[in-house]
Amino acid sequence: MAPTLCELCKTTRALIVRPKNHQKLCKSCFISIFETEIHNTITSNSLFFPGERVAIGASGGKDSTVLASVLKTLNERHHYGLNLILLSIDEGIKGYRDDSLKTVKRNAKQYDMPLEIVGYDELYGWTMDQVVEQIGKKGNCTYCGVFRRQALDRGAARLDIKHVVTGHNADDTAETVMMNLLRGDLPRLARATSIVTASAASDIKRSKPLKYAYEKEIVYYALHKGLDYFTTECIYSPEAFRGSARTLIKNLEKVRPSAILDVVKSGEDMARLVPDEVSAAGQGGKDVLVVEGEAYRAGGCGSANGRSSGGEMADTERQLLESEKAQGNETEISHLGQKHDRNCKIPNRTLRKLPKQQMGKCVRCGYLSSQDICKACMLLEGLNKNRPKTQIQVSVDEEDNSSRLTRRMESLKIIPAEQM
Amino acid sequence: MSTQSNEAGMVLLEVEFTGGLELLFSNQRKHKISLPGSDEKGQPATAAFLVRYLCENLMKDTRKEMFVMDGTVRPGILVLINDADWELEGGDLYELKENDNFFFISTLHGG
């Protein structure tokens, strides 16, 4: 069988099939197109400004290693003028993090970037090994997640950096969309799809330049560029629910590779239909009013912008980028959107007042918090009192504060359209 | 096209596991293996046959589901045949040739 030739250069043997459009590419065309697409994501979303100091959340794994490599390449090629620094968290897990940190230390040399490591033990007085020893393997991810979010912020603050980029890829985003859909958490769904997240719980901006990059392509990029990364799963079992969402997404990809970007796109479309007040409320903003049933009903009105899907997968990413840019406008349209859907009646307009959340400082540690005592300090209090099961409810994911709103939304009634 | 095997009716291959998969295969990345040039039904040995063969003969770990699911390589594991994505080579149906290199890499580990 003659080797398949690259569809772009038509001279070299194709080694890669792109999941989103089945394009067959050789190694160098693939590397070039992968980098160009990340560059397009960065420029069309105006992720950076010249001279900006940016911390790359680096775990030593494939995603953050590829992110560091691509950002270094693009920064030099397109003169972004960025000052890039690797920021790693040492959770204190022997046999896992100590090995992956060695990888990050090598990356720092390979990419000629400074490296800052912040440890749970220095920040909290507990390593994850000690936490697990006390509370057991079940539920330890909650502690690790809450601690990590703060640790990245604190590491950035220590470096006087206001922007942290993370290696979340399209598969991660699709998983998160599915998870939030399955738990009915619309505020978090809306925030998780956003390429830039600025949380009220932090003055440090987060962004995800690899948001539209398939995990498969990230692995190919690392492989073909010969990148040095670490590949062992955390020894304390991963989140079970995310694992199920992950398996679901991977199975979907097998049947229809474009499914991953399609789920991301659906997540973005749904996010646009979540009223700003609702998505902001979970973050702890100003006084907000929520129209009962509004968020659910709006979902039934369909996509606001009527973009076609399927068959044009080559354009999917560009469309996603465009819609990202137009997001501001489209949120307004979806609020007024009742006009174009005559079957949608105005829902029960009872206004519910959500509790006022004011950002202040944790009285214990001084970290920004919407409560007197921040989540990390609450968890620490439990640990320190040798009483692992604290009463507060903490959600596992990277976004904070929406659990309260979720509980409130659970009490709202869903009114089927035919009864309205 | 028939499977190219040597005189003894065996095919010699190089198989490589990475991305965490090496843990399932005695923590060893590269393996040189020799397997029959035809499958259980006497048909030329294919990539699918190789995957079954690896599971039954090379994998000491009992967690077969970490490598194989529904009779083929688990979703999330990439397979490269002589550096190319196996989709380009016919996937499961690819017929093994002497000295082929099979590269299995898991994408499932954290970033």
Short mmCIF file of C-alpha atoms in Angstrom, two decimals:
data_model
loop_
_atom_site.label_atom_id
_atom_site.label_comp_id
_atom_site.label_asym_id
_atom_site.label_seq_id
_atom_site.Cartn_x
_atom_site.Cartn_y
_atom_site.Cartn_z
CA MET A 1 0.00 0.00 0.00
CA ALA A 2 1.50 3.35 -1.03
CA PRO A 3 1.83 5.73 1.87
CA THR A 4 -0.86 8.38 2.21
CA LEU A 5 0.50 11.82 1.40
CA CYS A 6 -0.04 14.95 3.46
CA GLU A 7 -3.10 16.86 2.26
CA LEU A 8 -1.33 20.20 2.65
CA CYS A 9 2.19 19.83 1.27
CA LYS A 10 1.33 16.79 -0.85
CA THR A 11 4.93 15.63 -0.73
CA THR A 12 5.53 14.02 2.65
CA ARG A 13 3.96 10.93 4.16
CA ALA A 14 0.92 11.72 6.32
CA LEU A 15 1.32 10.58 9.92
CA ILE A 16 -1.65 12.21 11.60
CA VAL A 17 -5.40 12.27 11.11
CA ARG A 18 -6.91 15.38 12.67
CA PRO A 19 -9.89 14.38 14.80
CA LYS A 20 -11.96 17.46 14.07
CA ASN A 21 -11.91 17.26 10.27
CA HIS A 22 -10.17 14.00 9.30
CA GLN A 23 -7.43 15.97 7.57
CA LYS A 24 -4.35 13.83 6.97
CA LEU A 25 -1.12 15.67 7.68
CA CYS A 26 2.61 15.10 7.78
CA LYS A 27 4.61 15.89 10.90
CA SER A 28 5.79 19.38 9.97
CA CYS A 29 2.44 20.55 8.52
CA PHE A 30 0.70 19.26 11.65
CA ILE A 31 3.08 21.08 14.00
CA SER A 32 2.69 24.24 11.98
CA ILE A 33 -1.14 24.12 11.87
CA PHE A 34 -1.39 23.23 15.56
CA GLU A 35 0.73 26.24 16.53
CA THR A 36 -1.14 28.53 14.13
CA GLU A 37 -4.48 27.56 15.63
CA ILE A 38 -3.28 28.27 19.17
CA HIS A 39 -1.96 31.61 17.91
CA ASN A 40 -5.38 32.35 16.40
CA THR A 41 -7.09 31.45 19.67
CA ILE A 42 -4.73 33.81 21.51
CA THR A 43 -5.12 36.75 19.15
CA SER A 44 -8.86 36.48 18.49
CA ASN A 45 -9.52 36.41 22.24
CA SER A 46 -6.89 39.03 23.02
CA LEU A 47 -5.55 36.81 25.77
CA PHE A 48 -2.33 38.74 26.32
CA PHE A 49 -0.92 42.25 26.14
CA PRO A 50 2.67 43.15 25.25
CA GLY A 51 4.97 43.09 28.22
CA GLU A 52 2.54 41.00 30.27
CA ARG A 53 4.04 38.67 32.84
CA VAL A 54 2.28 35.32 32.59
CA ALA A 55 2.60 32.30 34.85
CA ILE A 56 2.12 28.90 33.23
CA GLY A 57 0.54 26.46 35.66
CA ALA A 58 2.99 23.60 35.10
CA SER A 59 2.45 20.07 36.37
CA GLY A 60 5.01 18.32 34.21
CA GLY A 61 2.16 16.52 32.41
CA LYS A 62 1.52 16.62 28.67
CA ASP A 63 -0.92 19.53 28.56
CA SER A 64 1.08 22.04 30.53
CA THR A 65 4.33 20.94 28.89
CA VAL A 66 2.82 21.46 25.43
CA LEU A 67 1.38 24.79 26.59
CA ALA A 68 4.79 25.98 27.77
CA SER A 69 6.48 24.82 24.57
CA VAL A 70 3.87 26.38 22.27
CA LEU A 71 3.77 29.66 24.20
CA LYS A 72 7.53 29.94 24.07
CA THR A 73 7.52 29.27 20.32
CA LEU A 74 4.69 31.71 19.60
CA ASN A 75 6.05 34.37 21.92
CA GLU A 76 9.28 34.36 19.94
CA ARG A 77 7.71 33.93 16.52
CA HIS A 78 5.00 36.56 16.83
CA HIS A 79 6.73 38.91 19.26
CA TYR A 80 4.03 38.79 21.94
CA GLY A 81 6.54 40.37 24.30
CA LEU A 82 5.45 38.04 27.13
CA ASN A 83 7.50 37.30 30.18
CA LEU A 84 6.76 33.61 30.81
CA ILE A 85 7.29 31.90 34.14
CA LEU A 86 6.56 28.31 35.17
CA LEU A 87 4.48 27.99 38.31
CA SER A 88 4.18 24.58 39.93
CA ILE A 89 2.29 23.31 42.91
CA ASP A 90 3.84 20.75 45.18
CA GLU A 91 0.91 18.96 46.77
CA GLY A 92 3.28 16.77 48.72
CA ILE A 93 2.47 13.40 47.17
CA LYS A 94 5.48 11.10 47.24
CA GLY A 95 6.00 8.93 44.20
CA TYR A 96 3.84 11.24 42.10
CA ARG A 97 4.47 14.92 42.48
CA ASP A 98 8.10 14.70 43.46
CA ASP A 99 8.75 12.85 40.19
CA SER A 100 6.66 15.18 38.05
CA LEU A 101 8.39 18.21 39.61
CA LYS A 102 11.69 16.81 38.35
CA THR A 103 10.17 17.00 34.87
CA VAL A 104 9.14 20.62 35.44
CA LYS A 105 12.65 21.45 36.60
CA ARG A 106 14.03 19.98 33.38
CA ASN A 107 11.41 21.95 31.39
CA ALA A 108 12.52 25.16 33.09
CA LYS A 109 16.02 24.55 31.74
CA GLN A 110 14.84 23.39 28.32
CA TYR A 111 12.60 26.44 27.84
CA ASP A 112 14.85 28.85 29.69
CA MET A 113 12.02 29.96 31.97
CA PRO A 114 12.16 30.76 35.68
CA LEU A 115 10.34 28.25 37.89
CA GLU A 116 8.42 28.95 41.08
CA ILE A 117 7.20 26.08 43.23
CA VAL A 118 4.64 26.57 46.00
CA GLY A 119 4.06 23.74 48.40
CA TYR A 120 0.95 22.78 50.35
CA ASP A 121 3.13 22.16 53.37
CA GLU A 122 4.47 25.73 53.45
CA LEU A 123 1.04 27.27 52.67
CA TYR A 124 -1.18 25.09 54.79
CA GLY A 125 1.07 23.05 57.03
CA TRP A 126 -0.25 19.86 55.48
CA THR A 127 1.00 17.76 52.59
CA MET A 128 -1.58 15.72 50.67
CA ASP A 129 0.11 12.57 51.97
CA GLN A 130 -0.68 13.77 55.49
CA VAL A 131 -4.23 14.78 54.52
CA VAL A 132 -4.87 11.33 53.05
CA GLU A 133 -3.37 9.69 56.11
CA GLN A 134 -5.94 11.51 58.18
CA ILE A 135 -9.10 11.46 56.06
CA GLY A 136 -8.48 8.45 53.82
CA LYS A 137 -8.44 8.30 50.04
CA LYS A 138 -12.13 9.04 49.65
CA GLY A 139 -12.88 12.73 49.30
CA ASN A 140 -9.28 13.87 49.39
CA CYS A 141 -9.64 15.42 45.91
CA THR A 142 -11.89 18.07 47.47
CA TYR A 143 -9.07 19.20 49.72
CA CYS A 144 -6.55 19.05 46.95
CA GLY A 145 -8.79 21.05 44.59
CA VAL A 146 -9.54 23.83 47.07
CA PHE A 147 -5.91 24.03 48.13
CA ARG A 148 -4.66 24.04 44.55
CA ARG A 149 -6.80 26.91 43.38
CA GLN A 150 -5.58 29.12 46.19
CA ALA A 151 -2.03 27.88 45.83
CA LEU A 152 -1.85 28.90 42.16
CA ASP A 153 -3.20 32.34 43.06
CA ARG A 154 -0.80 32.70 45.97
CA GLY A 155 2.11 31.58 43.84
CA ALA A 156 1.14 34.14 41.20
CA ALA A 157 0.70 36.82 43.87
CA ARG A 158 4.12 36.02 45.27
CA LEU A 159 5.55 36.64 41.80
CA ASP A 160 3.37 39.75 41.40
CA ILE A 161 1.73 38.17 38.36
CA LYS A 162 -1.91 38.81 37.45
CA HIS A 163 -2.43 36.15 34.79
CA VAL A 164 -2.14 32.37 35.08
CA VAL A 165 -2.56 30.16 32.01
CA THR A 166 -3.48 26.50 32.39
CA GLY A 167 -3.28 23.54 30.02
CA HIS A 168 -7.01 22.69 29.92
CA ASN A 169 -7.77 21.22 26.51
CA ALA A 170 -10.93 20.67 24.44
CA ASP A 171 -11.49 17.22 25.97
CA ASP A 172 -11.30 18.70 29.48
CA THR A 173 -13.74 21.44 28.52
CA ALA A 174 -16.15 18.92 26.96
CA GLU A 175 -15.94 16.79 30.12
CA THR A 176 -16.68 19.78 32.29
CA VAL A 177 -19.66 20.75 30.12
CA MET A 178 -21.04 17.21 30.43
CA MET A 179 -20.46 17.12 34.18
CA ASN A 180 -22.20 20.42 34.79
CA LEU A 181 -25.03 19.46 32.48
CA LEU A 182 -25.47 16.17 34.36
CA ARG A 183 -25.54 17.93 37.71
CA GLY A 184 -27.75 20.73 36.46
CA ASP A 185 -25.22 23.36 37.39
CA LEU A 186 -25.89 26.10 34.86
CA PRO A 187 -23.88 28.89 36.47
CA ARG A 188 -20.79 26.76 36.51
CA LEU A 189 -21.49 25.46 33.02
CA ALA A 190 -21.54 29.06 31.83
CA ARG A 191 -18.27 29.91 33.53
CA ALA A 192 -16.47 26.70 32.67
CA THR A 193 -16.89 27.24 28.94
CA SER A 194 -15.30 30.65 29.08
CA ILE A 195 -11.74 30.87 27.78
CA VAL A 196 -10.91 33.56 30.33
CA THR A 197 -12.18 33.22 33.86
CA ALA A 198 -11.92 36.08 36.23
CA SER A 199 -13.35 35.05 39.55
CA ALA A 200 -14.55 37.37 42.25
CA ALA A 201 -12.65 35.14 44.63
CA SER A 202 -9.40 36.22 43.08
CA ASP A 203 -7.89 39.22 41.35
CA ILE A 204 -5.80 36.92 39.21
CA LYS A 205 -7.03 36.15 35.71
CA ARG A 206 -7.04 32.57 34.42
CA SER A 207 -7.07 31.57 30.79
CA LYS A 208 -6.95 28.39 28.73
CA PRO A 209 -5.12 28.87 25.42
CA LEU A 210 -5.47 25.14 24.59
CA LYS A 211 -9.24 25.20 25.08
CA TYR A 212 -9.92 24.18 21.44
CA ALA A 213 -7.02 21.75 21.15
CA TYR A 214 -7.86 18.04 21.14
CA GLU A 215 -6.07 15.95 23.72
CA LYS A 216 -5.11 13.59 20.90
CA GLU A 217 -3.37 16.41 19.03
CA ILE A 218 -1.65 17.59 22.21
CA VAL A 219 -0.20 14.11 22.64
CA TYR A 220 0.85 14.04 18.96
CA TYR A 221 2.44 17.45 19.31
CA ALA A 222 4.40 16.37 22.38
CA LEU A 223 5.40 13.15 20.65
CA HIS A 224 6.51 14.68 17.35
CA LYS A 225 8.30 17.58 19.03
CA GLY A 226 10.00 15.11 21.36
CA LEU A 227 8.80 17.00 24.46
CA ASP A 228 9.78 15.78 27.89
CA TYR A 229 6.69 15.14 30.00
CA PHE A 230 5.55 13.03 32.88
CA THR A 231 2.80 10.42 32.62
CA THR A 232 1.73 8.88 35.86
CA GLU A 233 -1.75 9.31 37.25
CA CYS A 234 -2.14 10.74 40.73
CA ILE A 235 -1.84 7.82 43.13
CA TYR A 236 -4.87 8.99 45.08
CA SER A 237 -7.77 7.95 42.86
CA PRO A 238 -9.09 10.59 40.47
CA GLU A 239 -12.56 12.05 40.75
CA ALA A 240 -15.01 9.29 39.93
CA PHE A 241 -17.64 11.53 38.36
CA ARG A 242 -15.14 13.24 36.06
CA GLY A 243 -13.83 9.79 35.17
CA SER A 244 -17.28 8.77 33.96
CA ALA A 245 -17.66 11.97 31.95
CA ARG A 246 -14.21 11.37 30.50
CA THR A 247 -15.05 7.83 29.41
CA LEU A 248 -18.27 9.11 27.86
CA ILE A 249 -16.42 11.80 25.90
CA LYS A 250 -13.73 9.38 24.73
CA ASN A 251 -16.36 6.88 23.59
CA LEU A 252 -18.19 9.64 21.70
CA GLU A 253 -14.93 10.69 20.07
CA LYS A 254 -14.40 7.17 18.84
CA VAL A 255 -17.75 7.15 17.07
CA ARG A 256 -17.62 10.75 15.88
CA PRO A 257 -14.35 12.62 16.46
CA SER A 258 -15.90 16.04 15.99
CA ALA A 259 -18.12 15.36 19.03
CA ILE A 260 -15.60 16.93 21.41
CA LEU A 261 -15.59 20.34 19.78
CA ASP A 262 -19.35 20.03 19.23
CA VAL A 263 -19.89 19.54 22.98
CA VAL A 264 -17.64 22.54 23.66
CA LYS A 265 -19.68 24.57 21.18
CA SER A 266 -22.96 23.40 22.73
CA GLY A 267 -21.59 24.40 26.12
CA GLU A 268 -20.77 27.86 24.81
CA ASP A 269 -24.22 28.21 23.25
CA MET A 270 -25.88 27.13 26.48
CA ALA A 271 -23.65 29.45 28.46
CA ARG A 272 -24.84 32.34 26.35
CA LEU A 273 -28.41 31.53 27.31
CA VAL A 274 -27.67 31.66 31.02
CA PRO A 275 -28.52 35.18 32.14
CA ASP A 276 -25.54 37.17 33.34
CA GLU A 277 -27.13 37.62 36.76
CA VAL A 278 -27.30 33.84 37.23
CA SER A 279 -23.78 33.08 36.10
CA ALA A 280 -22.38 36.00 38.05
CA ALA A 281 -24.35 35.17 41.19
CA GLY A 282 -22.42 32.04 41.93
CA GLN A 283 -19.24 34.02 41.82
CA GLY A 284 -20.28 36.31 44.59
CA GLY A 285 -21.15 39.57 42.95
CA LYS A 286 -23.60 42.32 43.66
CA ASP A 287 -27.25 42.04 44.67
CA VAL A 288 -28.95 39.93 42.08
CA LEU A 289 -32.46 39.03 41.05
CA VAL A 290 -33.30 35.77 39.40
CA VAL A 291 -36.41 35.19 37.37
CA GLU A 292 -37.84 31.83 38.30
CA GLY A 293 -37.58 29.31 35.55
CA GLU A 294 -35.83 31.75 33.27
CA ALA A 295 -32.62 29.84 32.85
CA TYR A 296 -34.35 26.56 32.13
CA ARG A 297 -36.92 28.03 29.80
CA ALA A 298 -34.36 29.94 27.85
CA GLY A 299 -32.63 26.67 27.05
CA GLY A 300 -35.71 25.54 25.18
CA CYS A 301 -35.54 28.41 22.76
CA GLY A 302 -32.67 26.88 20.89
CA SER A 303 -29.46 28.38 19.72
CA ALA A 304 -29.66 32.12 19.38
CA ASN A 305 -27.50 32.44 16.35
CA GLY A 306 -28.60 29.52 14.22
CA ARG A 307 -25.16 28.49 13.09
CA SER A 308 -25.16 25.26 11.15
CA SER A 309 -23.38 22.30 12.59
CA GLY A 310 -21.99 19.15 11.07
CA GLY A 311 -20.43 18.76 7.69
CA GLU A 312 -18.30 21.86 8.04
CA MET A 313 -15.95 20.68 10.68
CA ALA A 314 -12.99 22.36 9.06
CA ASP A 315 -14.59 25.64 9.99
CA THR A 316 -15.70 24.67 13.44
CA GLU A 317 -12.83 26.22 15.28
CA ARG A 318 -13.01 29.46 13.36
CA GLN A 319 -16.74 29.62 14.08
CA LEU A 320 -16.08 28.98 17.73
CA LEU A 321 -13.59 31.78 17.79
CA GLU A 322 -15.96 34.15 16.07
CA SER A 323 -18.78 33.32 18.39
CA GLU A 324 -16.45 33.85 21.30
CA LYS A 325 -15.79 37.35 20.05
CA ALA A 326 -19.46 38.04 19.51
CA GLN A 327 -20.38 36.72 22.92
CA GLY A 328 -21.11 40.12 24.40
CA ASN A 329 -23.68 40.94 21.75
CA GLU A 330 -25.27 37.56 21.72
CA THR A 331 -25.93 37.53 25.43
CA GLU A 332 -28.13 40.57 24.87
CA ILE A 333 -29.89 38.96 21.97
CA SER A 334 -30.71 35.89 24.00
CA HIS A 335 -32.27 38.09 26.66
CA LEU A 336 -34.49 39.70 24.08
CA GLY A 337 -34.77 36.40 22.31
CA GLN A 338 -38.36 35.74 23.34
CA LYS A 339 -39.35 37.87 20.37
CA HIS A 340 -38.23 35.37 17.76
CA ASP A 341 -39.80 32.41 19.47
CA ARG A 342 -43.51 33.06 19.61
CA ASN A 343 -44.26 29.80 21.40
CA CYS A 344 -42.27 30.81 24.41
CA LYS A 345 -44.45 32.52 26.94
CA ILE A 346 -43.21 34.81 29.62
CA PRO A 347 -42.52 32.61 32.61
CA ASN A 348 -43.57 33.02 36.18
CA ARG A 349 -42.00 36.35 37.01
CA THR A 350 -41.59 35.91 40.72
CA LEU A 351 -38.38 37.55 41.66
CA ARG A 352 -36.17 35.82 44.12
CA LYS A 353 -33.55 37.68 45.92
CA LEU A 354 -30.23 35.95 46.26
CA PRO A 355 -28.20 36.69 49.34
CA LYS A 356 -25.78 39.49 49.01
CA GLN A 357 -22.25 38.23 48.66
CA GLN A 358 -19.52 40.66 49.41
CA MET A 359 -15.94 39.97 48.70
CA GLY A 360 -13.82 40.47 51.70
CA LYS A 361 -10.80 38.91 53.22
CA CYS A 362 -10.63 35.69 55.12
CA VAL A 363 -10.21 36.65 58.77
CA ARG A 364 -7.74 33.82 59.23
CA CYS A 365 -5.40 33.97 56.26
CA GLY A 366 -6.26 37.28 54.61
CA TYR A 367 -7.04 35.61 51.30
CA LEU A 368 -9.93 37.01 49.24
CA SER A 369 -13.14 35.28 50.26
CA SER A 370 -16.88 35.81 50.13
CA GLN A 371 -17.20 34.39 53.61
CA ASP A 372 -15.50 35.37 56.84
CA ILE A 373 -13.38 32.27 56.63
CA CYS A 374 -12.23 30.99 53.26
CA LYS A 375 -12.81 27.41 52.15
CA ALA A 376 -9.19 26.41 52.59
CA CYS A 377 -9.22 27.66 56.18
CA MET A 378 -12.50 25.83 56.86
CA LEU A 379 -10.98 22.60 55.58
CA LEU A 380 -7.82 23.24 57.56
CA GLU A 381 -9.81 23.83 60.70
CA GLY A 382 -11.38 20.42 60.25
CA LEU A 383 -8.02 18.81 59.63
CA ASN A 384 -6.39 20.57 62.54
CA LYS A 385 -9.17 19.56 64.88
CA ASN A 386 -8.75 15.99 63.71
CA ARG A 387 -12.35 16.19 62.54
CA PRO A 388 -12.25 15.64 58.81
CA LYS A 389 -15.97 15.89 58.05
CA THR A 390 -16.68 19.60 58.14
CA GLN A 391 -20.24 20.77 57.76
CA ILE A 392 -19.64 23.12 54.91
CA GLN A 393 -20.37 21.91 51.47
CA VAL A 394 -17.49 22.32 49.13
CA SER A 395 -17.66 21.51 45.50
CA VAL A 396 -14.80 19.74 43.89
CA ASP A 397 -14.31 21.64 40.69
CA GLU A 398 -11.98 24.45 39.87
CA GLU A 399 -14.71 27.09 40.04
CA ASP A 400 -15.91 28.26 43.39
CA ASN A 401 -19.00 29.38 45.08
CA SER A 402 -21.78 28.16 42.87
CA SER A 403 -22.85 25.36 45.16
CA ARG A 404 -25.03 27.77 47.08
CA LEU A 405 -26.74 28.92 43.92
CA THR A 406 -27.12 25.33 42.76
CA ARG A 407 -28.95 24.50 45.94
CA ARG A 408 -31.18 27.50 45.42
CA MET A 409 -31.86 26.58 41.84
CA GLU A 410 -32.85 23.10 42.92
CA SER A 411 -35.72 24.68 44.78
CA LEU A 412 -36.96 26.49 41.69
CA LYS A 413 -39.74 24.81 39.80
CA ILE A 414 -39.36 23.83 36.21
CA ILE A 415 -42.54 24.66 34.37
CA PRO A 416 -43.04 22.58 31.24
CA ALA A 417 -43.93 24.74 28.24
CA GLU A 418 -47.38 23.16 27.74
CA GLN A 419 -48.51 24.23 31.20
CA MET A 420 -47.52 27.84 30.74
CA MET B 1 -1.82 -8.54 0.32
CA SER B 2 -0.69 -11.29 2.59
CA THR B 3 1.08 -10.92 5.87
CA GLN B 4 4.82 -10.95 5.43
CA SER B 5 6.15 -13.54 7.81
CA ASN B 6 9.49 -15.30 8.00
CA GLU B 7 10.13 -18.95 7.15
CA ALA B 8 8.93 -20.21 10.49
CA GLY B 9 5.57 -18.53 9.88
CA MET B 10 6.26 -16.00 12.61
CA VAL B 11 6.30 -12.20 12.41
CA LEU B 12 8.90 -10.25 14.36
CA LEU B 13 7.68 -6.89 15.63
CA GLU B 14 8.77 -4.10 17.89
CA VAL B 15 6.07 -2.95 20.30
CA GLU B 16 6.36 0.14 22.46
CA PHE B 17 4.14 1.32 25.31
CA THR B 18 4.11 4.79 26.80
CA GLY B 19 1.93 7.41 28.43
CA GLY B 20 1.44 5.12 31.42
CA LEU B 21 0.67 1.94 29.45
CA GLU B 22 4.14 0.59 30.17
CA LEU B 23 2.91 -0.01 33.73
CA LEU B 24 0.60 -2.70 32.35
CA PHE B 25 3.45 -4.37 30.50
CA SER B 26 5.99 -5.16 33.22
CA ASN B 27 7.00 -1.49 33.37
CA GLN B 28 8.98 -1.96 30.19
CA ARG B 29 8.59 0.41 27.26
CA LYS B 30 10.03 -1.56 24.37
CA HIS B 31 9.36 -5.20 23.62
CA LYS B 32 10.54 -7.31 20.73
CA ILE B 33 7.98 -9.97 20.06
CA SER B 34 7.47 -12.77 17.64
CA LEU B 35 3.94 -13.89 16.92
CA PRO B 36 2.23 -16.24 14.45
CA GLY B 37 1.77 -14.84 10.95
CA SER B 38 -1.80 -16.04 10.85
CA ASP B 39 -4.63 -15.70 13.33
CA GLU B 40 -6.87 -18.28 15.05
CA LYS B 41 -8.84 -18.81 11.82
CA GLY B 42 -5.79 -19.10 9.61
CA GLN B 43 -6.26 -15.59 8.22
CA PRO B 44 -3.26 -13.24 7.88
CA ALA B 45 -2.44 -11.71 11.26
CA THR B 46 -3.84 -8.20 11.65
CA ALA B 47 -3.44 -5.37 14.15
CA ALA B 48 -6.56 -6.70 15.89
CA PHE B 49 -4.87 -10.07 16.28
CA LEU B 50 -1.77 -8.35 17.67
CA VAL B 51 -3.86 -6.54 20.29
CA ARG B 52 -5.45 -9.83 21.38
CA TYR B 53 -2.05 -11.49 21.38
CA LEU B 54 -0.53 -8.74 23.55
CA CYS B 55 -3.36 -9.07 26.04
CA GLU B 56 -3.06 -12.82 26.29
CA ASN B 57 0.69 -13.24 26.10
CA LEU B 58 2.57 -10.09 26.99
CA MET B 59 0.36 -8.39 29.56
CA LYS B 60 0.94 -9.70 33.04
CA ASP B 61 -1.34 -7.12 34.64
CA THR B 62 -4.89 -8.32 35.23
CA ARG B 63 -6.48 -4.96 34.39
CA LYS B 64 -7.11 -5.85 30.73
CA GLU B 65 -9.80 -3.18 30.53
CA MET B 66 -7.10 -0.52 30.86
CA PHE B 67 -5.86 -1.55 27.44
CA VAL B 68 -8.72 -3.21 25.60
CA MET B 69 -12.41 -2.43 25.52
CA ASP B 70 -15.07 -4.02 23.33
CA GLY B 71 -12.50 -6.08 21.47
CA THR B 72 -10.28 -3.22 20.42
CA VAL B 73 -7.86 -0.73 21.90
CA ARG B 74 -9.54 1.37 24.56
CA PRO B 75 -10.69 4.86 23.49
CA GLY B 76 -8.06 7.37 24.57
CA ILE B 77 -5.14 5.16 23.56
CA LEU B 78 -3.40 6.19 20.35
CA VAL B 79 -1.81 3.57 18.13
CA LEU B 80 0.96 4.39 15.68
CA ILE B 81 2.13 1.90 13.10
CA ASN B 82 5.61 2.81 11.85
CA ASP B 83 5.07 6.38 13.17
CA ALA B 84 1.70 6.88 11.45
CA ASP B 85 -1.70 7.00 13.14
CA TRP B 86 -3.12 3.53 12.64
CA GLU B 87 -6.28 5.06 11.14
CA LEU B 88 -4.11 5.82 8.11
CA GLU B 89 -3.07 2.19 7.87
CA GLY B 90 -6.49 0.58 8.19
CA GLY B 91 -6.66 0.39 11.99
CA ASP B 92 -7.68 -3.03 13.29
CA LEU B 93 -7.52 -4.50 9.80
CA TYR B 94 -3.88 -3.63 9.11
CA GLU B 95 -1.94 -6.75 8.17
CA LEU B 96 1.26 -7.23 10.12
CA LYS B 97 4.62 -7.09 8.37
CA GLU B 98 8.00 -8.27 9.56
CA ASN B 99 9.85 -5.56 11.57
CA ASP B 100 6.80 -3.31 11.95
CA ASN B 101 6.91 -0.90 14.86
CA PHE B 102 3.76 -0.53 16.94
CA PHE B 103 3.60 2.40 19.33
CA PHE B 104 0.82 2.55 21.93
CA ILE B 105 0.40 5.77 23.88
CA SER B 106 -2.26 6.61 26.43
CA THR B 107 -3.70 10.13 26.38
CA LEU B 108 -5.57 9.52 29.61
CA HIS B 109 -3.07 10.83 32.10
CA GLY B 110 -3.20 14.24 33.69
CA GLY B 111 -1.77 17.41 32.32
#
